[in-house]
Amino acid sequence: MLAALHVGVKGNKWFSLIDKVNRLDVLELAWAKVQSNAGACGVDGITVEHFAKDSPKRLLAVKKHIEEGSYQPQPIKRVWIPKPGSAEKRPLGIPTVRDRVVQTALKMVIEPIFEREFEEHSYGFRPGRSCHDALRRVEELLKSGYTHVVDIDIRAYFDSIPQPRLMELVEERIADRRVLKLIEAFLKQGIMEGMESWEPEDGTPQGAVISPLLANIYLHPLDRLLAGAGWEMVRYADDLVVLCRQPHEAQEALARVHEWMESVGLSLHPQKTRIVDMKEVGSHFDFLGYRFWRGRKGNLRRFVRPKSKAKLRDKLKKQTRRGTGRSLPAIIAGINPVLRGWYGYFRQASVESLKEMDGWVRGRLRSILRKRQRKLRGRARGRDHLQWNNCYFTALGLFCLELRRAAESASLRRGATC
C-alpha cells in the first residue's frame, strides 16, 4: 500500500489519497474484513447479512458518495453492557455496517503512512504485533534489571483526546483535504442512545475501526519523547508502563509523562498511576490482563489479573446456572469454546491461576448435579466432590486449563530432547 501511495508525496506529506480510498477493489477488501468480523447492526438496522445481499450495489453507492464528497457517517448507536466484576455498566458504540466499511478502507490507506514512523515499543493494534509480544517485552525488561516500573493510567483516554490537536498531527502527514474531511466527519460522528443524540466535542468515536490508529497517532509524540530520553517503555494503546533501573529515573519519567499529558490536554489517573519497585517481595502491577508479581523467593511470576478472572466468571455464570434445563454434555459443549479462547490468551499465566479457574468451573457443574440428582440446594461441597470427581468431568470432555498446560509443557520437553 505504501508503494501504491508513493505518487503524490511532497516533503513527506501525502496529497493524493482519496482515489485510493474509493477504489472499488479497496472497498471490496474492506467489506470482506467487516463481513468476517460480523458484529451487530447500527442505527439504520442494516445487518451484515442484509448488507451482503446486495453488497456490490451498496459499495458502488459508497464509492460515488466518496467521489462526490457527499459521504456523511451516520450516528453511532450506543448500548450499555455489564462491567465484569461489578454492578456498573460501560458504553459500547456500534457504527453502521456502511460506516465500518468506509473506515476500514480509510484505515487501509492511511495506516502505512503512520505505521512506518511508529516506535518499536508501541504494540497496540499494529500489524504483526500482539498483546503477547508486549507482555514478553515487559518480562524481558524486568529480568534484565529494569525493576522500577511506572504504571501509567490515562484517565478516559479515548474519550478525552482533543480533536483539534489530533487533526493537526494527522495533517503533518496528510494534505489531501477530502481525506481530512472524511476523518473529521468520523470524529464528529453523532452518538444516538434511544431517542437522544449528540455530537462529541472530544475523543475518538467509540467502536470505530479507525479509532485505535488515531489513538496511536496522538500518543506517538510521547513514544518519541521517552525513547529519546533513553527510557524503556512498553505501550499497548493507552495501556503503558515505563521501566527503569533506578528509582530516581522512575520519578523523573513519571514527572516527564505528567508534564507531557498536561500539555496535550490529557490527564493521569491519580490513584491508578504509581511507581512500583519490583525488587520488593509481594510487589506487583497489572498489564494487559496479567498481574506481574514478585514472589517470596524473589522469582517473577505472572498471574491472571482479578478483573480478567471476574470477566470470565461473569460470562460462564450465564451458562452454568443451577436451574438450567440443558443437559450436562450440552453445557460443557457451550462453555468449552470460551475456556479454549481464554486459555489461548492466558496460557502464560501461573499454573495456580489455571487450577483456580478449573476448580471454579467444576464447582459450578457439581452444583448443577447436586440440585438435579441429590435434590439439595447451595454450592457443591464434601461428598459432591467425591461423587463427581475431576476425572468424571474430563471423561465428559470438559476442557481443562491445567491439563492443557501440562500437555503443552510435556510436548516442549520432548521436543527439546529430540
Short mmCIF file of C-alpha atoms in Angstrom, two decimals:
data_model
loop_
_atom_site.label_atom_id
_atom_site.label_comp_id
_atom_site.label_asym_id
_atom_site.label_seq_id
_atom_site.Cartn_x
_atom_site.Cartn_y
_atom_site.Cartn_z
CA MET A 1 0.00 0.00 0.00
CA LEU A 2 2.83 2.41 0.84
CA ALA A 3 4.35 1.79 -2.60
CA ALA A 4 1.00 2.47 -4.24
CA LEU A 5 0.71 5.71 -2.26
CA HIS A 6 4.14 6.97 -3.33
CA VAL A 7 2.66 9.07 -6.13
CA GLY A 8 1.51 12.37 -4.71
CA VAL A 9 4.09 12.73 -1.93
CA LYS A 10 5.84 16.05 -1.37
CA GLY A 11 8.02 16.81 1.62
CA ASN A 12 6.83 13.72 3.46
CA LYS A 13 3.19 14.78 3.08
CA TRP A 14 0.63 12.83 1.07
CA PHE A 15 -1.52 14.94 -1.26
CA SER A 16 -3.40 12.33 -3.31
CA LEU A 17 -5.19 9.67 -1.26
CA ILE A 18 -8.95 9.85 -1.78
CA ASP A 19 -8.71 8.00 -5.10
CA LYS A 20 -7.19 5.05 -3.18
CA VAL A 21 -9.90 5.11 -0.50
CA ASN A 22 -12.75 4.93 -3.03
CA ARG A 23 -11.16 2.38 -5.34
CA LEU A 24 -13.65 -0.42 -5.77
CA ASP A 25 -11.10 -3.16 -5.03
CA VAL A 26 -10.13 -1.39 -1.78
CA LEU A 27 -13.79 -1.06 -0.76
CA GLU A 28 -14.39 -4.72 -1.60
CA LEU A 29 -11.44 -5.79 0.55
CA ALA A 30 -12.68 -3.52 3.36
CA TRP A 31 -16.14 -5.10 3.09
CA ALA A 32 -14.60 -8.59 3.30
CA LYS A 33 -12.88 -7.61 6.56
CA VAL A 34 -16.09 -6.16 8.01
CA GLN A 35 -18.05 -9.24 6.96
CA SER A 36 -15.55 -11.61 8.59
CA ASN A 37 -15.73 -9.64 11.85
CA ALA A 38 -19.55 -9.76 11.80
CA GLY A 39 -20.96 -7.61 14.62
CA ALA A 40 -24.32 -6.01 15.35
CA CYS A 41 -26.23 -3.55 13.19
CA GLY A 42 -26.09 0.22 13.69
CA VAL A 43 -28.81 2.87 13.86
CA ASP A 44 -30.03 2.06 10.32
CA GLY A 45 -30.91 -1.51 11.31
CA ILE A 46 -28.94 -3.00 8.40
CA THR A 47 -27.14 -6.16 9.50
CA VAL A 48 -24.02 -7.64 7.93
CA GLU A 49 -26.21 -10.35 6.39
CA HIS A 50 -28.58 -7.73 4.94
CA PHE A 51 -25.68 -5.69 3.53
CA ALA A 52 -24.25 -8.85 1.92
CA LYS A 53 -27.40 -9.48 -0.14
CA ASP A 54 -26.65 -6.56 -2.45
CA SER A 55 -23.13 -5.55 -1.41
CA PRO A 56 -21.93 -4.75 -4.99
CA LYS A 57 -24.69 -2.17 -5.39
CA ARG A 58 -24.08 -0.72 -1.91
CA LEU A 59 -20.32 -0.45 -2.48
CA LEU A 60 -20.83 1.36 -5.78
CA ALA A 61 -23.11 3.85 -3.98
CA VAL A 62 -20.46 4.37 -1.29
CA LYS A 63 -17.81 4.89 -3.97
CA LYS A 64 -19.96 7.53 -5.67
CA HIS A 65 -20.62 9.42 -2.42
CA ILE A 66 -16.90 9.50 -1.58
CA GLU A 67 -16.01 10.69 -5.09
CA GLU A 68 -18.58 13.47 -4.91
CA GLY A 69 -17.52 14.45 -1.39
CA SER A 70 -21.05 13.90 -0.14
CA TYR A 71 -20.42 10.91 2.14
CA GLN A 72 -21.82 11.50 5.63
CA PRO A 73 -21.38 9.00 8.50
CA GLN A 74 -24.50 8.04 10.40
CA PRO A 75 -24.70 8.32 14.20
CA ILE A 76 -23.15 5.59 16.33
CA LYS A 77 -25.64 3.50 18.29
CA ARG A 78 -24.77 3.45 21.98
CA VAL A 79 -25.66 0.46 24.13
CA TRP A 80 -24.65 -0.38 27.68
CA ILE A 81 -23.08 -3.69 28.67
CA PRO A 82 -22.26 -5.02 32.16
CA LYS A 83 -18.81 -4.26 33.55
CA PRO A 84 -17.07 -7.51 34.60
CA GLY A 85 -16.92 -7.97 38.36
CA SER A 86 -19.23 -5.08 39.25
CA ALA A 87 -22.81 -3.86 39.02
CA GLU A 88 -21.74 -0.97 36.79
CA LYS A 89 -22.15 -0.83 33.02
CA ARG A 90 -19.94 0.61 30.31
CA PRO A 91 -20.96 2.17 26.99
CA LEU A 92 -20.40 0.36 23.70
CA GLY A 93 -20.59 2.16 20.35
CA ILE A 94 -21.88 0.38 17.23
CA PRO A 95 -21.35 2.15 13.88
CA THR A 96 -23.41 1.15 10.85
CA VAL A 97 -22.03 -1.56 8.56
CA ARG A 98 -21.58 1.01 5.78
CA ASP A 99 -19.50 3.27 8.04
CA ARG A 100 -17.41 0.31 9.16
CA VAL A 101 -16.60 -0.44 5.51
CA VAL A 102 -15.55 3.14 4.77
CA GLN A 103 -13.48 3.41 7.94
CA THR A 104 -11.73 0.11 7.13
CA ALA A 105 -10.88 1.38 3.62
CA LEU A 106 -9.67 4.67 5.08
CA LYS A 107 -7.53 2.86 7.64
CA MET A 108 -6.04 0.58 4.96
CA VAL A 109 -4.89 3.65 3.02
CA ILE A 110 -3.53 5.91 5.76
CA GLU A 111 -2.18 3.32 8.24
CA PRO A 112 1.02 2.58 6.25
CA ILE A 113 1.88 6.30 6.23
CA PHE A 114 1.97 6.48 10.02
CA GLU A 115 2.98 2.87 10.71
CA ARG A 116 6.44 3.36 9.22
CA GLU A 117 7.16 6.06 11.84
CA PHE A 118 5.73 4.43 14.96
CA GLU A 119 8.21 3.44 17.66
CA GLU A 120 9.36 -0.09 18.33
CA HIS A 121 7.89 -0.13 21.85
CA SER A 122 4.34 0.56 20.63
CA TYR A 123 2.38 -2.69 20.21
CA GLY A 124 -1.33 -1.90 20.29
CA PHE A 125 -3.47 -2.52 17.19
CA ARG A 126 -0.48 -2.62 14.87
CA PRO A 127 0.11 -5.09 12.01
CA GLY A 128 2.17 -8.12 13.04
CA ARG A 129 2.14 -7.20 16.74
CA SER A 130 0.12 -8.59 19.62
CA CYS A 131 -0.54 -8.38 23.34
CA HIS A 132 1.76 -11.35 23.89
CA ASP A 133 4.62 -9.52 22.17
CA ALA A 134 4.16 -6.62 24.58
CA LEU A 135 3.93 -8.95 27.60
CA ARG A 136 7.11 -10.79 26.58
CA ARG A 137 8.95 -7.47 26.25
CA VAL A 138 7.87 -6.39 29.75
CA GLU A 139 9.09 -9.69 31.19
CA GLU A 140 12.42 -9.39 29.35
CA LEU A 141 13.00 -5.92 30.76
CA LEU A 142 12.08 -6.94 34.31
CA LYS A 143 14.52 -9.85 34.15
CA SER A 144 17.20 -7.54 32.74
CA GLY A 145 17.13 -5.33 35.81
CA TYR A 146 14.51 -2.72 34.84
CA THR A 147 12.65 -3.25 38.09
CA HIS A 148 11.34 0.25 38.85
CA VAL A 149 8.06 0.37 36.97
CA VAL A 150 5.99 3.47 36.27
CA ASP A 151 2.48 2.08 35.91
CA ILE A 152 0.60 4.74 33.94
CA ASP A 153 -3.17 5.09 33.65
CA ILE A 154 -4.54 7.80 31.34
CA ARG A 155 -7.92 8.99 32.57
CA ALA A 156 -10.65 8.22 29.97
CA TYR A 157 -8.12 8.39 27.15
CA PHE A 158 -10.24 7.55 24.11
CA ASP A 159 -12.98 9.94 25.25
CA SER A 160 -10.57 12.76 26.12
CA ILE A 161 -8.35 13.15 23.05
CA PRO A 162 -8.64 16.81 21.93
CA GLN A 163 -9.84 16.61 18.35
CA PRO A 164 -8.21 19.83 17.02
CA ARG A 165 -4.73 18.74 18.13
CA LEU A 166 -5.35 15.22 16.80
CA MET A 167 -6.20 16.66 13.38
CA GLU A 168 -3.02 18.77 13.49
CA LEU A 169 -0.97 15.58 13.97
CA VAL A 170 -2.81 13.88 11.10
CA GLU A 171 -2.21 16.93 8.88
CA GLU A 172 1.55 16.65 9.44
CA ARG A 173 1.48 13.71 7.01
CA ILE A 174 -1.79 14.06 5.07
CA ALA A 175 -2.62 17.05 2.90
CA ASP A 176 -5.50 15.59 0.88
CA ARG A 177 -8.36 17.83 2.02
CA ARG A 178 -11.02 15.26 1.06
CA VAL A 179 -9.40 12.58 3.24
CA LEU A 180 -9.00 15.04 6.10
CA LYS A 181 -12.66 16.00 5.74
CA LEU A 182 -13.62 12.32 5.90
CA ILE A 183 -11.55 11.73 9.06
CA GLU A 184 -13.03 14.82 10.67
CA ALA A 185 -16.54 13.66 9.76
CA PHE A 186 -15.93 10.41 11.64
CA LEU A 187 -14.55 12.32 14.64
CA LYS A 188 -17.68 14.47 14.69
CA GLN A 189 -19.90 11.43 14.21
CA GLY A 190 -23.02 11.74 16.33
CA ILE A 191 -23.97 9.33 19.11
CA MET A 192 -27.52 8.02 19.45
CA GLU A 193 -28.92 6.43 22.60
CA GLY A 194 -32.60 5.66 22.48
CA MET A 195 -34.29 8.80 21.15
CA GLU A 196 -31.47 11.12 22.21
CA SER A 197 -28.50 12.11 20.05
CA TRP A 198 -25.49 14.41 20.46
CA GLU A 199 -22.14 15.21 18.88
CA PRO A 200 -18.98 14.66 20.98
CA GLU A 201 -16.59 17.57 21.30
CA ASP A 202 -13.52 15.46 22.12
CA GLY A 203 -12.34 11.89 21.81
CA THR A 204 -12.37 9.30 19.05
CA PRO A 205 -15.62 7.55 18.09
CA GLN A 206 -16.49 4.51 20.19
CA GLY A 207 -16.35 1.22 18.35
CA ALA A 208 -14.89 2.88 15.25
CA VAL A 209 -12.43 0.88 13.15
CA ILE A 210 -10.18 3.91 12.79
CA SER A 211 -10.11 4.92 16.49
CA PRO A 212 -7.13 2.74 17.55
CA LEU A 213 -4.97 4.17 14.74
CA LEU A 214 -5.91 7.74 15.65
CA ALA A 215 -5.18 6.98 19.32
CA ASN A 216 -1.71 5.70 18.37
CA ILE A 217 -1.07 8.82 16.30
CA TYR A 218 -1.91 11.02 19.28
CA LEU A 219 0.48 9.19 21.65
CA HIS A 220 3.29 8.88 19.10
CA PRO A 221 4.99 12.13 20.28
CA LEU A 222 5.10 10.66 23.82
CA ASP A 223 6.70 7.50 22.42
CA ARG A 224 9.39 9.60 20.75
CA LEU A 225 9.91 11.69 23.88
CA LEU A 226 10.53 8.70 26.13
CA ALA A 227 12.63 6.85 23.55
CA GLY A 228 14.75 9.98 23.13
CA ALA A 229 15.27 10.18 26.89
CA GLY A 230 16.60 6.61 26.87
CA TRP A 231 13.84 5.07 29.00
CA GLU A 232 12.38 1.67 28.26
CA MET A 233 8.67 1.78 27.61
CA VAL A 234 6.04 -0.74 26.53
CA ARG A 235 2.73 0.62 25.27
CA TYR A 236 -0.38 -1.14 24.04
CA ALA A 237 -2.81 1.62 23.00
CA ASP A 238 -3.41 3.57 26.24
CA ASP A 239 -2.07 0.80 28.50
CA LEU A 240 1.57 1.63 29.15
CA VAL A 241 4.47 1.11 31.53
CA VAL A 242 7.89 2.75 31.74
CA LEU A 243 10.64 0.54 33.15
CA CYS A 244 13.78 1.96 34.75
CA ARG A 245 16.84 0.61 36.56
CA GLN A 246 16.94 3.24 39.32
CA PRO A 247 14.21 4.83 41.47
CA HIS A 248 15.23 8.38 40.58
CA GLU A 249 14.86 7.53 36.89
CA ALA A 250 11.31 6.31 37.52
CA GLN A 251 10.47 9.52 39.37
CA GLU A 252 11.88 11.62 36.54
CA ALA A 253 10.00 9.57 33.92
CA LEU A 254 6.72 9.98 35.79
CA ALA A 255 7.24 13.74 36.07
CA ARG A 256 8.04 13.98 32.35
CA VAL A 257 4.95 11.96 31.40
CA HIS A 258 2.75 14.02 33.71
CA GLU A 259 4.07 17.25 32.19
CA TRP A 260 3.52 15.98 28.64
CA MET A 261 -0.03 14.83 29.39
CA GLU A 262 -0.99 18.24 30.73
CA SER A 263 0.49 19.96 27.68
CA VAL A 264 -1.68 17.94 25.26
CA GLY A 265 -4.98 18.05 27.12
CA LEU A 266 -4.80 14.65 28.83
CA SER A 267 -4.56 13.69 32.50
CA LEU A 268 -3.26 10.77 34.55
CA HIS A 269 -5.50 8.88 36.96
CA PRO A 270 -4.09 9.89 40.38
CA GLN A 271 -4.98 6.64 42.16
CA LYS A 272 -4.08 4.21 39.38
CA THR A 273 -0.80 5.83 38.27
CA ARG A 274 2.07 4.77 40.52
CA ILE A 275 5.70 3.66 40.77
CA VAL A 276 6.32 0.05 41.73
CA ASP A 277 9.62 -1.35 42.96
CA MET A 278 9.52 -4.86 41.55
CA LYS A 279 12.54 -5.94 43.61
CA GLU A 280 10.37 -5.98 46.72
CA VAL A 281 8.66 -9.25 47.66
CA GLY A 282 4.92 -9.05 47.05
CA SER A 283 5.13 -6.06 44.72
CA HIS A 284 3.01 -6.24 41.59
CA PHE A 285 1.45 -4.35 38.71
CA ASP A 286 -1.20 -5.22 36.13
CA PHE A 287 -0.67 -5.08 32.38
CA LEU A 288 -2.89 -6.37 29.56
CA GLY A 289 -4.93 -8.69 31.76
CA TYR A 290 -1.92 -10.20 33.57
CA ARG A 291 -0.53 -9.45 37.02
CA PHE A 292 3.27 -9.40 37.26
CA TRP A 293 4.21 -10.48 40.81
CA ARG A 294 7.48 -10.74 42.75
CA GLY A 295 7.34 -13.94 44.79
CA ARG A 296 8.78 -14.67 48.24
CA LYS A 297 11.77 -16.43 46.72
CA GLY A 298 12.47 -13.45 44.52
CA ASN A 299 11.09 -15.11 41.40
CA LEU A 300 8.99 -13.17 38.91
CA ARG A 301 5.57 -14.68 38.26
CA ARG A 302 2.60 -13.97 36.05
CA PHE A 303 -0.91 -14.43 37.41
CA VAL A 304 -4.27 -13.62 35.87
CA ARG A 305 -5.47 -10.18 36.87
CA PRO A 306 -8.52 -10.36 39.21
CA LYS A 307 -10.65 -8.35 36.77
CA SER A 308 -9.81 -10.81 33.99
CA LYS A 309 -10.93 -13.72 36.16
CA ALA A 310 -14.13 -11.87 37.04
CA LYS A 311 -14.84 -11.27 33.36
CA LEU A 312 -14.59 -14.98 32.56
CA ARG A 313 -16.73 -15.93 35.55
CA ASP A 314 -19.43 -13.45 34.55
CA LYS A 315 -19.52 -14.97 31.07
CA LEU A 316 -19.69 -18.57 32.32
CA LYS A 317 -22.25 -17.92 35.07
CA LYS A 318 -24.97 -17.40 32.47
CA GLN A 319 -24.33 -20.85 31.03
CA THR A 320 -23.93 -22.72 34.33
CA ARG A 321 -26.92 -21.65 36.41
CA ARG A 322 -28.19 -24.38 38.72
CA GLY A 323 -31.69 -24.07 37.30
CA THR A 324 -30.69 -24.57 33.69
CA GLY A 325 -32.65 -27.21 31.79
CA ARG A 326 -29.82 -28.20 29.45
CA SER A 327 -28.01 -31.49 29.78
CA LEU A 328 -24.50 -31.52 31.25
CA PRO A 329 -22.88 -32.52 27.91
CA ALA A 330 -24.70 -29.60 26.25
CA ILE A 331 -23.50 -27.20 28.95
CA ILE A 332 -19.92 -28.43 28.57
CA ALA A 333 -20.13 -28.09 24.78
CA GLY A 334 -21.23 -24.47 25.29
CA ILE A 335 -18.52 -23.42 27.73
CA ASN A 336 -15.58 -25.28 26.13
CA PRO A 337 -15.04 -22.72 23.33
CA VAL A 338 -14.98 -19.94 25.95
CA LEU A 339 -12.41 -21.82 28.04
CA ARG A 340 -10.26 -22.58 24.98
CA GLY A 341 -10.27 -18.93 23.96
CA TRP A 342 -9.42 -17.80 27.49
CA TYR A 343 -6.57 -20.30 27.67
CA GLY A 344 -5.27 -19.11 24.32
CA TYR A 345 -4.65 -15.69 25.86
CA PHE A 346 -3.73 -16.69 29.44
CA ARG A 347 -1.66 -19.78 28.67
CA GLN A 348 1.41 -17.97 30.05
CA ALA A 349 -0.17 -17.42 33.47
CA SER A 350 0.92 -19.40 36.52
CA VAL A 351 -0.42 -22.93 36.94
CA GLU A 352 -2.12 -21.78 40.17
CA SER A 353 -4.26 -19.32 38.17
CA LEU A 354 -5.32 -22.07 35.78
CA LYS A 355 -6.07 -24.55 38.61
CA GLU A 356 -8.16 -21.96 40.41
CA MET A 357 -10.33 -21.36 37.34
CA ASP A 358 -10.65 -25.10 36.65
CA GLY A 359 -11.85 -25.65 40.22
CA TRP A 360 -14.38 -22.85 39.94
CA VAL A 361 -15.84 -24.26 36.69
CA ARG A 362 -16.12 -27.78 38.10
CA GLY A 363 -17.72 -26.36 41.24
CA ARG A 364 -20.43 -24.74 39.12
CA LEU A 365 -21.11 -28.02 37.33
CA ARG A 366 -21.16 -30.00 40.60
CA SER A 367 -23.74 -27.57 41.96
CA ILE A 368 -25.97 -28.34 38.98
CA LEU A 369 -25.62 -32.09 39.58
CA ARG A 370 -26.16 -31.63 43.33
CA LYS A 371 -29.52 -29.99 42.67
CA ARG A 372 -30.62 -32.43 39.95
CA GLN A 373 -29.54 -35.75 41.39
CA ARG A 374 -29.43 -35.15 45.14
CA LYS A 375 -32.22 -32.52 45.33
CA LEU A 376 -30.02 -30.29 47.51
CA ARG A 377 -29.61 -26.55 47.44
CA GLY A 378 -26.48 -24.45 47.56
CA ARG A 379 -22.96 -24.90 46.26
CA ALA A 380 -21.26 -28.24 45.87
CA ARG A 381 -19.27 -29.46 48.86
CA GLY A 382 -17.81 -32.55 50.57
CA ARG A 383 -19.49 -35.63 49.18
CA ASP A 384 -20.24 -33.88 45.88
CA HIS A 385 -16.51 -33.69 45.12
CA LEU A 386 -16.15 -37.42 45.75
CA GLN A 387 -19.21 -38.39 43.74
CA TRP A 388 -18.28 -36.24 40.73
CA ASN A 389 -14.51 -36.02 40.83
CA ASN A 390 -12.24 -34.28 38.32
CA CYS A 391 -11.93 -37.39 36.14
CA TYR A 392 -15.71 -37.51 35.81
CA PHE A 393 -15.74 -34.13 34.03
CA THR A 394 -12.66 -34.97 31.97
CA ALA A 395 -14.46 -38.05 30.68
CA LEU A 396 -17.39 -35.84 29.65
CA GLY A 397 -14.98 -33.73 27.56
CA LEU A 398 -14.70 -30.64 29.78
CA PHE A 399 -11.76 -28.52 28.65
CA CYS A 400 -9.22 -28.43 31.48
CA LEU A 401 -6.82 -25.49 31.57
CA GLU A 402 -4.31 -27.25 33.83
CA LEU A 403 -4.24 -30.43 31.75
CA ARG A 404 -3.76 -28.46 28.54
CA ARG A 405 -0.82 -26.61 30.10
CA ALA A 406 0.70 -29.92 31.27
CA ALA A 407 0.30 -31.44 27.79
CA GLU A 408 1.95 -28.45 26.12
CA SER A 409 4.82 -28.44 28.62
CA ALA A 410 5.40 -32.16 28.06
CA SER A 411 5.40 -31.60 24.30
CA LEU A 412 8.01 -28.86 24.64
CA ARG A 413 10.22 -31.10 26.81
CA ARG A 414 10.01 -33.92 24.26
CA GLY A 415 10.92 -31.51 21.50
CA ALA A 416 13.92 -30.24 23.46
CA THR A 417 15.32 -33.77 23.87
CA CYS A 418 14.97 -34.71 20.20
#
